[in-house]
PDB file of C-alpha atoms in Angstrom:
ATOM      1  CA  UNK A   7       2.399   7.993 -43.364  1.00 62.00           C
ATOM      2  CA  UNK A   8       4.826   6.845 -40.683  1.00 73.00           C
ATOM      3  CA  UNK A   9       3.376   4.894 -37.532  1.00 94.00           C
ATOM      4  CA  UNK A  10       2.229   1.545 -36.690  1.00 96.00           C
ATOM      5  CA  UNK A  11       0.435  -0.738 -38.992  1.00 97.00           C
ATOM      6  CA  UNK A  12      -1.920  -3.745 -37.603  1.00 97.00           C
ATOM      7  CA  UNK A  13      -3.793  -6.059 -39.636  1.00 97.00           C
ATOM      8  CA  UNK A  14      -6.145  -7.060 -40.072  1.00 97.00           C
ATOM      9  CA  UNK A  15      -8.493  -4.856 -38.237  1.00 96.00           C
ATOM     10  CA  UNK A  16     -11.105  -7.461 -37.593  1.00 97.00           C
ATOM     11  CA  UNK A  17     -11.339 -11.206 -37.385  1.00 97.00           C
ATOM     12  CA  UNK A  18     -13.574 -14.111 -36.665  1.00 97.00           C
ATOM     13  CA  UNK A  19     -12.185 -17.083 -35.696  1.00 97.00           C
ATOM     14  CA  UNK A  20     -13.642 -20.635 -34.785  1.00 98.00           C
ATOM     15  CA  UNK A  21     -12.104 -22.070 -31.004  1.00 98.00           C
ATOM     16  CA  UNK A  22      -9.147 -23.987 -31.807  1.00 97.00           C
ATOM     17  CA  UNK A  23      -8.078 -22.194 -35.245  1.00 97.00           C
ATOM     18  CA  UNK A  24      -4.542 -20.505 -35.350  1.00 96.00           C
ATOM     19  CA  UNK A  25      -3.903 -17.016 -37.125  1.00 96.00           C
ATOM     20  CA  UNK A  26      -1.367 -14.298 -36.898  1.00 98.00           C
ATOM     21  CA  UNK A  27      -1.760 -10.473 -36.191  1.00 98.00           C
ATOM     22  CA  UNK A  28       0.638  -8.169 -37.941  1.00 98.00           C
ATOM     23  CA  UNK A  29       2.354  -5.598 -36.414  1.00 98.00           C
ATOM     24  CA  UNK A  30       4.664  -3.065 -38.412  1.00 98.00           C
ATOM     25  CA  UNK A  31       6.624  -0.051 -37.755  1.00 97.00           C
ATOM     26  CA  UNK A  32       8.599   2.444 -40.125  1.00 95.00           C
ATOM     27  CA  UNK A  33       9.932   4.528 -37.170  1.00 94.00           C
ATOM     28  CA  UNK A  34      12.803   2.533 -36.652  1.00 93.00           C
ATOM     29  CA  UNK A  35      12.063   1.943 -33.033  1.00 93.00           C
ATOM     30  CA  UNK A  36      13.707  -1.257 -30.987  1.00 92.00           C
ATOM     31  CA  UNK A  37      10.912  -1.911 -28.537  1.00 91.00           C
ATOM     32  CA  UNK A  38       7.445  -3.222 -29.369  1.00 93.00           C
ATOM     33  CA  UNK A  39       4.637  -4.698 -27.381  1.00 93.00           C
ATOM     34  CA  UNK A  40       1.466  -6.083 -27.802  1.00 96.00           C
ATOM     35  CA  UNK A  41      -1.245  -5.200 -25.508  1.00 95.00           C
ATOM     36  CA  UNK A  42      -4.927  -6.864 -25.223  1.00 96.00           C
ATOM     37  CA  UNK A  43      -7.619  -4.445 -24.093  1.00 95.00           C
ATOM     38  CA  UNK A  44     -10.489  -6.061 -22.921  1.00 92.00           C
ATOM     39  CA  UNK A  45     -13.415  -3.810 -20.974  1.00 81.00           C
ATOM     40  CA  UNK A  46     -13.221  -2.213 -17.754  1.00 72.00           C
ATOM     41  CA  UNK A  47      -9.505  -3.235 -17.661  1.00 73.00           C
ATOM     42  CA  UNK A  48      -7.460  -1.178 -19.566  1.00 81.00           C
ATOM     43  CA  UNK A  49      -4.814  -2.603 -21.412  1.00 90.00           C
ATOM     44  CA  UNK A  50      -2.676  -5.602 -20.290  1.00 92.00           C
ATOM     45  CA  UNK A  51       1.068  -6.312 -21.748  1.00 92.00           C
ATOM     46  CA  UNK A  52       1.270  -9.674 -23.957  1.00 95.00           C
ATOM     47  CA  UNK A  53       4.961  -9.745 -25.568  1.00 95.00           C
ATOM     48  CA  UNK A  54       7.326  -7.353 -26.057  1.00 93.00           C
ATOM     49  CA  UNK A  55      10.423  -7.035 -27.370  1.00 93.00           C
ATOM     50  CA  UNK A  56      13.895  -4.380 -27.216  1.00 91.00           C
ATOM     51  CA  UNK A  57      15.491  -5.229 -30.111  1.00 93.00           C
ATOM     52  CA  UNK A  58      15.459  -8.379 -32.760  1.00 95.00           C
ATOM     53  CA  UNK A  59      15.528 -11.449 -31.859  1.00 95.00           C
ATOM     54  CA  UNK A  60      14.791 -10.576 -28.494  1.00 95.00           C
ATOM     55  CA  UNK A  61      11.560 -10.770 -27.132  1.00 96.00           C
ATOM     56  CA  UNK A  62      10.014 -11.107 -23.781  1.00 94.00           C
ATOM     57  CA  UNK A  63       6.317 -12.299 -21.518  1.00 94.00           C
ATOM     58  CA  UNK A  64       4.594  -9.874 -20.442  1.00 91.00           C
ATOM     59  CA  UNK A  65       1.558 -10.012 -17.800  1.00 89.00           C
ATOM     60  CA  UNK A  66      -0.800 -12.680 -19.846  1.00 94.00           C
ATOM     61  CA  UNK A  67       1.453 -14.982 -22.301  1.00 96.00           C
ATOM     62  CA  UNK A  68      -0.259 -17.513 -22.472  1.00 96.00           C
ATOM     63  CA  UNK A  69      -1.835 -18.303 -25.734  1.00 96.00           C
ATOM     64  CA  UNK A  70       0.568 -15.905 -27.626  1.00 98.00           C
ATOM     65  CA  UNK A  71       3.531 -16.624 -29.350  1.00 97.00           C
ATOM     66  CA  UNK A  72       5.736 -14.098 -30.614  1.00 98.00           C
ATOM     67  CA  UNK A  73       9.203 -13.405 -33.079  1.00 96.00           C
ATOM     68  CA  UNK A  74      10.724 -10.487 -33.563  1.00 97.00           C
ATOM     69  CA  UNK A  75      13.355 -11.425 -37.016  1.00 97.00           C
ATOM     70  CA  UNK A  76      13.905  -7.661 -37.866  1.00 97.00           C
ATOM     71  CA  UNK A  77      13.326  -4.345 -36.720  1.00 96.00           C
ATOM     72  CA  UNK A  78       9.951  -3.374 -38.372  1.00 97.00           C
ATOM     73  CA  UNK A  79       8.075  -6.283 -37.822  1.00 98.00           C
ATOM     74  CA  UNK A  80       6.247  -7.804 -34.677  1.00 98.00           C
ATOM     75  CA  UNK A  81       3.963 -10.527 -35.181  1.00 98.00           C
ATOM     76  CA  UNK A  82       1.833 -12.118 -32.501  1.00 98.00           C
ATOM     77  CA  UNK A  83       0.572 -15.915 -32.784  1.00 98.00           C
ATOM     78  CA  UNK A  84      -2.954 -17.330 -31.620  1.00 97.00           C
ATOM     79  CA  UNK A  85      -1.559 -20.855 -31.217  1.00 92.00           C
ATOM     80  CA  UNK A  86      -5.272 -22.187 -30.501  1.00 97.00           C
ATOM     81  CA  UNK A  87      -8.139 -19.640 -30.195  1.00 97.00           C
ATOM     82  CA  UNK A  88     -10.215 -19.766 -27.318  1.00 97.00           C
ATOM     83  CA  UNK A  89     -12.619 -17.220 -26.542  1.00 97.00           C
ATOM     84  CA  UNK A  90     -11.386 -16.481 -23.940  1.00 96.00           C
ATOM     85  CA  UNK A  91      -8.836 -14.297 -26.113  1.00 97.00           C
ATOM     86  CA  UNK A  92     -11.621 -11.997 -27.768  1.00 97.00           C
ATOM     87  CA  UNK A  93     -10.826  -8.877 -27.252  1.00 97.00           C
ATOM     88  CA  UNK A  94      -8.859  -5.760 -28.932  1.00 97.00           C
ATOM     89  CA  UNK A  95      -5.620  -6.210 -29.669  1.00 98.00           C
ATOM     90  CA  UNK A  96      -2.953  -3.684 -29.727  1.00 96.00           C
ATOM     91  CA  UNK A  97       0.606  -3.225 -31.044  1.00 96.00           C
ATOM     92  CA  UNK A  98       2.318   0.031 -29.956  1.00 94.00           C
ATOM     93  CA  UNK A  99       6.172   0.387 -30.357  1.00 93.00           C
ATOM     94  CA  UNK A 100       8.926   3.168 -29.112  1.00 91.00           C
ATOM     95  CA  UNK A 101      12.380   4.251 -29.879  1.00 86.00           C
ATOM     96  CA  UNK A 102      13.410   2.640 -26.806  1.00 76.00           C
ATOM     97  CA  UNK A 103      12.038   0.606 -23.718  1.00 68.00           C
ATOM     98  CA  UNK A 104      12.052   2.093 -20.418  1.00 62.00           C
ATOM     99  CA  UNK A 105       8.960   4.114 -21.200  1.00 64.00           C
ATOM    100  CA  UNK A 106      11.791   7.074 -21.597  1.00 72.00           C
ATOM    101  CA  UNK A 107       9.769   8.017 -24.583  1.00 80.00           C
ATOM    102  CA  UNK A 108       6.011   8.134 -25.831  1.00 87.00           C
ATOM    103  CA  UNK A 109       4.676   4.613 -27.206  1.00 90.00           C
ATOM    104  CA  UNK A 110       3.206   4.614 -30.862  1.00 92.00           C
ATOM    105  CA  UNK A 111       0.383   2.561 -31.150  1.00 94.00           C
ATOM    106  CA  UNK A 112      -1.435   0.854 -33.954  1.00 96.00           C
ATOM    107  CA  UNK A 113      -5.270   1.152 -34.544  1.00 95.00           C
ATOM    108  CA  UNK A 114      -6.205  -1.929 -33.271  1.00 96.00           C
ATOM    109  CA  UNK A 115      -7.329  -6.037 -34.492  1.00 97.00           C
ATOM    110  CA  UNK A 116     -11.029  -6.620 -33.222  1.00 96.00           C
ATOM    111  CA  UNK A 117     -11.060 -10.466 -32.419  1.00 97.00           C
ATOM    112  CA  UNK A 118     -13.594 -12.488 -32.187  1.00 97.00           C
ATOM    113  CA  UNK A 119     -13.507 -16.087 -31.114  1.00 97.00           C
ATOM    114  CA  UNK A 120     -16.591 -18.329 -31.620  1.00 97.00           C
TER     115      UNK A 120
ATOM    116  CA  UNK B  15      -2.381  -7.081 -12.262  1.00 45.00           C
ATOM    117  CA  UNK B  16      -2.295  -3.039 -12.736  1.00 49.00           C
ATOM    118  CA  UNK B  17      -0.181  -0.636 -11.750  1.00 59.00           C
ATOM    119  CA  UNK B  18      -1.937   2.123 -12.360  1.00 67.00           C
ATOM    120  CA  UNK B  19      -5.356   3.001 -11.249  1.00 78.00           C
ATOM    121  CA  UNK B  20      -7.438   5.981 -12.695  1.00 82.00           C
ATOM    122  CA  UNK B  21      -9.797   7.676 -10.805  1.00 84.00           C
ATOM    123  CA  UNK B  22     -12.552   8.787 -11.957  1.00 90.00           C
ATOM    124  CA  UNK B  23     -13.781   5.595 -13.376  1.00 90.00           C
ATOM    125  CA  UNK B  24     -16.394   8.143 -15.695  1.00 93.00           C
ATOM    126  CA  UNK B  25     -16.642  12.004 -15.527  1.00 95.00           C
ATOM    127  CA  UNK B  26     -19.435  14.536 -17.177  1.00 96.00           C
ATOM    128  CA  UNK B  27     -18.653  17.822 -17.802  1.00 96.00           C
ATOM    129  CA  UNK B  28     -19.780  21.018 -19.614  1.00 97.00           C
ATOM    130  CA  UNK B  29     -17.689  22.552 -22.721  1.00 97.00           C
ATOM    131  CA  UNK B  30     -15.633  24.894 -20.785  1.00 97.00           C
ATOM    132  CA  UNK B  31     -14.944  23.394 -17.522  1.00 97.00           C
ATOM    133  CA  UNK B  32     -11.860  22.064 -16.702  1.00 97.00           C
ATOM    134  CA  UNK B  33     -11.568  18.280 -16.357  1.00 97.00           C
ATOM    135  CA  UNK B  34      -9.169  16.366 -13.678  1.00 96.00           C
ATOM    136  CA  UNK B  35      -8.102  12.970 -13.748  1.00 95.00           C
ATOM    137  CA  UNK B  36      -6.572  11.027 -10.748  1.00 94.00           C
ATOM    138  CA  UNK B  37      -4.051   8.117 -11.278  1.00 92.00           C
ATOM    139  CA  UNK B  38      -2.735   6.076  -8.124  1.00 91.00           C
ATOM    140  CA  UNK B  39      -0.037   3.224  -8.785  1.00 88.00           C
ATOM    141  CA  UNK B  40       1.610   0.754  -6.449  1.00 85.00           C
ATOM    142  CA  UNK B  41       5.465   0.175  -6.885  1.00 82.00           C
ATOM    143  CA  UNK B  42       8.477   2.652  -8.007  1.00 82.00           C
ATOM    144  CA  UNK B  43       8.550   4.335 -11.457  1.00 83.00           C
ATOM    145  CA  UNK B  44      10.919   5.779 -13.969  1.00 82.00           C
ATOM    146  CA  UNK B  45       7.983   7.924 -15.390  1.00 88.00           C
ATOM    147  CA  UNK B  46       4.473   8.349 -15.686  1.00 91.00           C
ATOM    148  CA  UNK B  47       2.639   8.418 -19.282  1.00 93.00           C
ATOM    149  CA  UNK B  48      -0.831   9.703 -20.017  1.00 94.00           C
ATOM    150  CA  UNK B  49      -2.958   8.644 -22.855  1.00 95.00           C
ATOM    151  CA  UNK B  50      -5.752   9.301 -24.822  1.00 96.00           C
ATOM    152  CA  UNK B  51      -8.257   6.636 -26.556  1.00 95.00           C
ATOM    153  CA  UNK B  52     -11.077   7.683 -28.711  1.00 94.00           C
ATOM    154  CA  UNK B  53     -13.899   5.114 -29.032  1.00 88.00           C
ATOM    155  CA  UNK B  54     -12.410   2.621 -31.510  1.00 82.00           C
ATOM    156  CA  UNK B  55      -9.534   3.890 -31.986  1.00 88.00           C
ATOM    157  CA  UNK B  56      -5.764   3.206 -31.095  1.00 89.00           C
ATOM    158  CA  UNK B  57      -4.260   5.053 -27.827  1.00 93.00           C
ATOM    159  CA  UNK B  58      -2.560   8.613 -28.609  1.00 94.00           C
ATOM    160  CA  UNK B  59       0.476   9.448 -26.730  1.00 94.00           C
ATOM    161  CA  UNK B  60      -0.205  13.144 -24.546  1.00 96.00           C
ATOM    162  CA  UNK B  61       2.413  13.699 -22.226  1.00 95.00           C
ATOM    163  CA  UNK B  62       5.178  12.092 -20.187  1.00 93.00           C
ATOM    164  CA  UNK B  63       6.479  13.643 -16.622  1.00 94.00           C
ATOM    165  CA  UNK B  64       9.781  11.984 -15.314  1.00 91.00           C
ATOM    166  CA  UNK B  65      10.224  10.514 -11.750  1.00 90.00           C
ATOM    167  CA  UNK B  66      12.225  13.666 -10.522  1.00 93.00           C
ATOM    168  CA  UNK B  67       9.316  16.034 -12.217  1.00 95.00           C
ATOM    169  CA  UNK B  68       6.878  17.425 -10.168  1.00 97.00           C
ATOM    170  CA  UNK B  69       4.506  19.105 -12.855  1.00 98.00           C
ATOM    171  CA  UNK B  70       4.650  19.260 -16.813  1.00 97.00           C
ATOM    172  CA  UNK B  71       2.455  21.572 -19.091  1.00 96.00           C
ATOM    173  CA  UNK B  72       1.473  21.160 -22.876  1.00 94.00           C
ATOM    174  CA  UNK B  73      -0.714  23.161 -24.403  1.00 96.00           C
ATOM    175  CA  UNK B  74      -4.141  22.903 -22.405  1.00 97.00           C
ATOM    176  CA  UNK B  75      -3.372  20.115 -20.417  1.00 97.00           C
ATOM    177  CA  UNK B  76      -1.302  20.179 -17.023  1.00 98.00           C
ATOM    178  CA  UNK B  77       0.466  16.785 -15.008  1.00 98.00           C
ATOM    179  CA  UNK B  78       1.521  16.510 -11.667  1.00 97.00           C
ATOM    180  CA  UNK B  79       3.249  13.884 -10.413  1.00 96.00           C
ATOM    181  CA  UNK B  80       3.448  12.919  -6.232  1.00 95.00           C
ATOM    182  CA  UNK B  81       6.138  10.290  -5.866  1.00 93.00           C
ATOM    183  CA  UNK B  82       5.291  10.177  -1.985  1.00 93.00           C
ATOM    184  CA  UNK B  83       1.885   9.660  -2.611  1.00 94.00           C
ATOM    185  CA  UNK B  84       2.352   7.638  -6.068  1.00 92.00           C
ATOM    186  CA  UNK B  85      -0.284   9.646  -7.323  1.00 93.00           C
ATOM    187  CA  UNK B  86      -0.800  11.296 -10.286  1.00 94.00           C
ATOM    188  CA  UNK B  87      -3.013  13.760 -11.647  1.00 96.00           C
ATOM    189  CA  UNK B  88      -4.126  15.276 -15.153  1.00 97.00           C
ATOM    190  CA  UNK B  89      -5.971  18.707 -15.961  1.00 98.00           C
ATOM    191  CA  UNK B  90      -7.590  19.297 -19.131  1.00 98.00           C
ATOM    192  CA  UNK B  91      -8.259  23.041 -18.988  1.00 98.00           C
ATOM    193  CA  UNK B  92     -11.059  24.715 -20.956  1.00 98.00           C
ATOM    194  CA  UNK B  93     -12.463  21.877 -22.576  1.00 97.00           C
ATOM    195  CA  UNK B  94     -14.022  20.862 -25.735  1.00 97.00           C
ATOM    196  CA  UNK B  95     -16.676  18.451 -26.727  1.00 96.00           C
ATOM    197  CA  UNK B  96     -13.746  16.835 -28.968  1.00 96.00           C
ATOM    198  CA  UNK B  97     -11.813  15.985 -25.460  1.00 97.00           C
ATOM    199  CA  UNK B  98     -14.600  13.195 -24.862  1.00 97.00           C
ATOM    200  CA  UNK B  99     -12.463  10.058 -24.935  1.00 97.00           C
ATOM    201  CA  UNK B 100     -10.750   7.647 -22.698  1.00 95.00           C
ATOM    202  CA  UNK B 101      -7.593   8.581 -20.791  1.00 95.00           C
ATOM    203  CA  UNK B 102      -5.508   6.544 -18.757  1.00 93.00           C
ATOM    204  CA  UNK B 103      -1.939   6.560 -17.189  1.00 92.00           C
ATOM    205  CA  UNK B 104       0.692   4.210 -17.890  1.00 90.00           C
ATOM    206  CA  UNK B 105       3.799   3.587 -15.661  1.00 85.00           C
ATOM    207  CA  UNK B 106       6.913   2.553 -16.016  1.00 74.00           C
ATOM    208  CA  UNK B 107       9.262  -0.223 -13.841  1.00 63.00           C
ATOM    209  CA  UNK B 108      10.833  -2.049 -16.745  1.00 59.00           C
ATOM    210  CA  UNK B 109       7.507  -2.305 -18.672  1.00 69.00           C
ATOM    211  CA  UNK B 110       4.671   0.454 -19.502  1.00 74.00           C
ATOM    212  CA  UNK B 111       1.561  -0.974 -17.501  1.00 80.00           C
ATOM    213  CA  UNK B 112      -1.833   0.556 -17.700  1.00 85.00           C
ATOM    214  CA  UNK B 113      -5.093   1.473 -15.679  1.00 83.00           C
ATOM    215  CA  UNK B 114      -7.884   1.173 -16.481  1.00 84.00           C
ATOM    216  CA  UNK B 115      -8.439   4.475 -17.633  1.00 90.00           C
ATOM    217  CA  UNK B 116     -11.309   7.353 -16.944  1.00 93.00           C
ATOM    218  CA  UNK B 117     -13.927   8.040 -19.571  1.00 94.00           C
ATOM    219  CA  UNK B 118     -14.381  11.654 -19.963  1.00 97.00           C
ATOM    220  CA  UNK B 119     -17.538  13.130 -21.394  1.00 97.00           C
ATOM    221  CA  UNK B 120     -17.537  16.943 -23.000  1.00 97.00           C
ATOM    222  CA  UNK B 121     -21.244  17.829 -23.141  1.00 96.00           C
ATOM    223  CA  UNK B 122     -21.535  20.896 -25.628  1.00 92.00           C
TER     224      UNK B 122
END
């Protein structure tokens, strides 16, 4: 089925560990983005990409890295996990940026840092 | 900081009633989108309204946009238990920014 696929669905990390959250889409969308969702705070933009080879920071980029080597994939790397990064992470894609089209979201990765 | 703020934070209604949620935002926008999130799931795009539009319909959904007041409303008519979810507005300047959402509970 076409859409946005996120892996893993659940992850527990120890403080200081690193990991990569995977995101892949098969809709040939140029625009991809990562959000984190915390209770009562809606979704906050971490990083986004308007196309392969192009990334930019969102509202809360500290502690996260991204790269976009292909149109399909947009992994999010946690460099040294901290308890404050405990959250649900969503990847989203769109045909174009600028909100001209609706965004398609993945089902999320629930991350706990202990 | 969040661009959109939804009101009310929570809403509980009986099946068959209409539900109205409001969204206010701070800066100029290109368009505004509404999303639904069922518990533990990703967000689903409901409807997009452009900054030069005032009203838009999609099935049981009606969205209005007042750019002079920097506000939008989402009306769900004849609500169903399956409409129970969180609803978010999202606005675009050059990035999609979400509000904190309205939790809607439809009682059967």
